[in-house]
Every structure is written in C-alpha cells, then in structure tokens.
Tab-separated table of C-alpha atoms in Angstrom:
chain	number	residue	atom	x	y	z
A	1	MET	CA	-137.765	-120.807	-7.222
A	2	PRO	CA	-140.116	-121.302	-4.264
A	3	ALA	CA	-138.980	-119.545	-0.959
A	4	GLY	CA	-139.966	-122.696	1.207
A	5	ILE	CA	-142.705	-125.326	1.563
A	6	PHE	CA	-144.900	-124.660	4.598
A	7	TYR	CA	-147.939	-126.373	6.545
A	8	PHE	CA	-149.833	-125.576	9.620
A	9	SER	CA	-153.088	-127.121	11.306
A	10	LEU	CA	-156.045	-125.449	10.837
A	11	LEU	CA	-157.592	-127.843	13.634
A	12	GLU	CA	-158.772	-125.754	16.491
A	13	GLN	CA	-155.965	-125.422	19.091
A	14	MET	CA	-156.055	-126.808	22.558
A	15	ILE	CA	-154.084	-125.378	25.341
A	16	LYS	CA	-153.187	-127.354	28.242
A	17	ALA	CA	-151.805	-125.333	31.048
A	18	GLU	CA	-150.948	-126.541	34.680
A	19	LYS	CA	-151.387	-123.068	35.949
A	20	LYS	CA	-154.024	-120.121	35.602
A	21	MET	CA	-152.965	-118.470	32.842
A	22	SER	CA	-153.430	-114.871	31.407
A	23	GLN	CA	-155.407	-114.172	28.122
A	24	GLU	CA	-151.790	-112.668	26.910
A	25	GLU	CA	-150.351	-116.160	27.643
A	26	ILE	CA	-152.849	-118.263	26.105
A	27	GLU	CA	-152.878	-116.012	23.025
A	28	ALA	CA	-149.201	-116.447	22.809
A	29	LEU	CA	-149.328	-120.454	23.021
A	30	ILE	CA	-151.966	-120.495	20.298
A	31	GLN	CA	-149.727	-118.242	18.256
A	32	LYS	CA	-147.177	-120.433	18.665
A	33	ASN	CA	-149.112	-123.628	17.646
A	34	PHE	CA	-149.980	-121.859	14.445
A	35	ARG	CA	-146.326	-121.269	13.535
A	36	MET	CA	-145.847	-122.807	10.156
A	37	LYS	CA	-143.685	-126.005	9.582
A	38	GLY	CA	-141.662	-127.338	6.664
A	39	LEU	CA	-138.571	-126.079	5.013
A	40	ILE	CA	-137.697	-122.372	4.024
A	41	LEU	CA	-134.641	-121.278	1.712
A	42	ALA	CA	-131.755	-120.367	3.914
A	43	ASP	CA	-131.532	-116.719	2.998
A	44	VAL	CA	-131.914	-113.699	5.385
A	45	LYS	CA	-133.871	-111.822	2.706
A	46	ILE	CA	-136.455	-114.738	1.943
A	47	ILE	CA	-136.924	-115.514	5.752
A	48	GLN	CA	-137.500	-111.366	6.346
A	49	MET	CA	-140.037	-111.527	3.470
A	50	ASN	CA	-141.833	-114.249	5.089
A	51	ASP	CA	-141.690	-112.787	8.640
A	52	ASN	CA	-141.158	-108.876	7.902
A	53	THR	CA	-141.169	-108.219	11.756
A	54	LEU	CA	-138.069	-110.032	12.128
A	55	THR	CA	-134.498	-108.510	12.611
A	56	ASN	CA	-133.050	-111.044	14.931
A	57	GLY	CA	-133.919	-114.192	16.801
A	58	SER	CA	-136.481	-117.040	16.182
A	59	SER	CA	-139.400	-116.071	13.800
A	60	LYS	CA	-142.669	-116.564	15.046
A	61	LEU	CA	-144.167	-117.329	11.758
A	62	VAL	CA	-141.855	-119.433	9.936
A	63	PRO	CA	-139.103	-122.394	10.945
A	64	ALA	CA	-136.312	-119.998	10.814
A	65	ALA	CA	-133.955	-117.503	12.942
A	66	ILE	CA	-131.540	-114.841	12.365
A	67	THR	CA	-128.589	-114.082	14.456
A	68	SER	CA	-127.767	-110.734	16.039
A	69	SER	CA	-125.077	-110.335	13.223
A	70	GLY	CA	-127.728	-110.590	10.596
A	71	THR	CA	-126.984	-114.250	9.305
A	72	VAL	CA	-129.234	-116.946	9.358
A	73	ASN	CA	-128.950	-119.082	12.663
A	74	GLU	CA	-128.575	-122.701	11.097
A	75	LYS	CA	-129.270	-124.261	14.286
A	76	TRP	CA	-132.400	-122.801	14.583
A	77	THR	CA	-133.549	-122.822	10.904
A	78	ASN	CA	-135.291	-125.549	9.018
A	79	GLY	CA	-133.779	-124.363	5.996
A	80	VAL	CA	-131.698	-125.490	2.695
A	81	LYS	CA	-129.572	-123.573	0.295
A	82	LYS	CA	-130.991	-122.904	-3.224
A	83	GLU	CA	-128.758	-125.690	-4.905
A	84	GLU	CA	-130.476	-128.094	-2.105
A	85	PHE	CA	-133.967	-127.061	-2.862
A	86	GLU	CA	-133.294	-127.562	-6.443
A	87	ILE	CA	-132.340	-130.802	-5.688
A	88	LEU	CA	-135.475	-131.157	-3.592
A	89	GLN	CA	-137.640	-130.372	-6.564
A	90	ASP	CA	-135.915	-132.673	-9.067
A	91	TYR	CA	-136.271	-135.487	-6.609
A	92	ILE	CA	-139.765	-135.039	-5.907
A	93	ASP	CA	-140.188	-134.865	-9.822
A	94	TYR	CA	-138.505	-138.214	-9.982
A	95	LEU	CA	-140.368	-139.741	-7.275
A	96	ILE	CA	-143.612	-138.887	-9.173
A	97	LYS	CA	-142.744	-140.238	-11.881
A	98	GLN	CA	-141.379	-143.380	-10.291
A	99	ILE	CA	-144.828	-143.894	-8.238
A	100	ALA	CA	-146.682	-143.238	-11.460
A	101	LYS	CA	-144.691	-146.031	-13.382
A	102	GLU	CA	-145.303	-148.295	-10.682
A	103	ILE	CA	-149.089	-147.912	-10.320
A	104	LEU	CA	-149.754	-148.121	-13.878
A	105	SER	CA	-147.547	-151.541	-14.026
A	106	GLY	CA	-149.935	-152.926	-11.398
A	107	LYS	CA	-147.359	-152.425	-8.353
A	108	ILE	CA	-149.681	-151.595	-5.400
A	109	ASP	CA	-147.905	-153.257	-2.575
A	110	LEU	CA	-148.947	-152.561	0.988
A	111	LYS	CA	-146.092	-151.195	2.746
A	112	PRO	CA	-146.515	-148.287	5.492
A	113	TYR	CA	-143.803	-146.565	7.079
A	114	ASN	CA	-142.830	-147.242	10.638
A	115	LYS	CA	-140.987	-144.384	12.348
A	116	ASN	CA	-139.391	-144.778	15.777
A	117	GLY	CA	-142.473	-147.473	16.377
A	118	LYS	CA	-145.057	-145.198	14.869
A	119	THR	CA	-147.061	-146.105	11.843
A	120	PRO	CA	-150.130	-144.448	10.171
A	121	CYS	CA	-152.046	-147.505	10.710
A	122	GLU	CA	-152.379	-146.745	14.341
A	123	TYR	CA	-155.014	-144.048	13.105
A	124	CYS	CA	-156.384	-145.667	9.795
A	125	GLU	CA	-159.820	-145.975	9.015
A	126	TYR	CA	-159.346	-148.357	6.400
A	127	LYS	CA	-157.454	-151.331	8.391
A	128	THR	CA	-160.515	-153.895	7.876
A	129	ILE	CA	-160.308	-152.788	3.945
A	130	CYS	CA	-156.559	-152.967	3.702
A	131	GLY	CA	-155.463	-156.071	5.541
A	132	PHE	CA	-152.073	-155.011	6.211
A	133	SER	CA	-150.513	-157.343	8.912
A	134	THR	CA	-146.776	-158.145	9.334
A	135	LYS	CA	-148.165	-161.452	10.666
A	136	GLN	CA	-149.680	-162.700	7.434
A	137	ASN	CA	-149.294	-162.040	3.611
A	138	LYS	CA	-145.925	-161.461	4.022
A	139	ASN	CA	-146.634	-157.770	4.672
A	140	GLN	CA	-143.657	-155.423	5.855
A	141	TYR	CA	-143.091	-151.987	6.873
A	142	HIS	CA	-141.127	-149.221	5.374
A	143	PHE	CA	-138.851	-148.639	8.311
A	144	ILE	CA	-137.680	-144.821	8.101
A	145	ASP	CA	-134.250	-144.175	10.003
A	146	LYS	CA	-132.924	-141.213	11.142
A	147	LYS	CA	-130.335	-139.413	8.880
A	148	SER	CA	-128.584	-136.280	8.707
A	149	LYS	CA	-129.646	-133.678	6.116
A	150	ASP	CA	-126.406	-134.232	4.026
A	151	ASP	CA	-127.241	-137.957	3.918
A	152	ILE	CA	-130.440	-137.687	2.601
A	153	LEU	CA	-129.365	-135.215	0.005
A	154	GLN	CA	-126.514	-137.331	-1.029
A	155	LYS	CA	-128.930	-140.189	-1.510
A	156	MET	CA	-131.112	-138.194	-3.679
A	157	LYS	CA	-128.200	-137.065	-5.683
A	158	GLN	CA	-127.387	-140.427	-6.401
A	159	ASP	CA	-130.837	-141.367	-7.189
A	160	LEU	CA	-131.452	-138.685	-9.623
A	161	LYS	CA	-128.015	-139.673	-11.706
A	162	GLU	CA	-129.224	-143.179	-12.031
C-alpha cells in the first residue's frame, strides 16, 4: 500500500519580496515552495515517516499536519483513509482501461478541461496542430466543477460497480 502520491516542481524558484529579506527568510520561502503537493495516507505514523522531524503542527515537507494531541489534523492535511486510497487506486486502473479501449476503438475527441475559466490551451504549443475551437467543429471543453472529496469518492465507487 503506497503512503501517498506526491510531486513538486524542479524549476528554479523565483522569490518575490516587497521588502529587503534576510538570507534565512529567502531560504524559508524557497523551502516552502519545494513542499511536496499531492495526497497522503491520513495516518500519523505515515505522516511522521515522511517527515521524521514532525511531532505536531504542519509539515514543511508533505501536505499534512498533526494536532498537539497527536492525531491527524484533517483541516490541514490533504489525505485519505486507507480504504479511500484503495478506491483511488482501483479507479485509476479502471480509467486507464477505459481510455485504452477508447483509443483502440478510434475515439480521440478533442476535449481539454476547463476549470474556473482556465484551460491548458492557454499554454499549449500545439494549438495550430490541434485546431481546438469551441466556435468550430462542435468542440466543447470538459468542465470540471468543484466537488467535495466525499462526492468524488462516491462517484468513483459508483463507476467501479458498473
């Protein structure tokens, strides 16, 4: 069972400051920018294995926090329980198989996401090759709505049963 799925940017960090900063303040900001993003198994032992200096408070390494009483701070932790992590793994496997079937059957629709008005098309180097346009070819975005973690997990469970 994985303990989490994390990523962080390897790009050179640029720090913006409104005032003159000390070397320590600059290093603290850079370290904050290198904090891993992603999802962790919401278990104190797992969190502490990923950040062995953490006893309570927010981790500087992973998206997790521990309360002063030694429990997972759910408000400040981007985590899931073991059962929820298993659902995610099963759903990813399901999605990969679905996508493979669609590709093998010739379905390669253009349908980039649109989340809060932002799309990958803004940064895409292949716009001229792709030709995606909502004004032509009946193309449409795949709109991503904000949903709760519980709603997303419920949808995954439902899709896995079908």
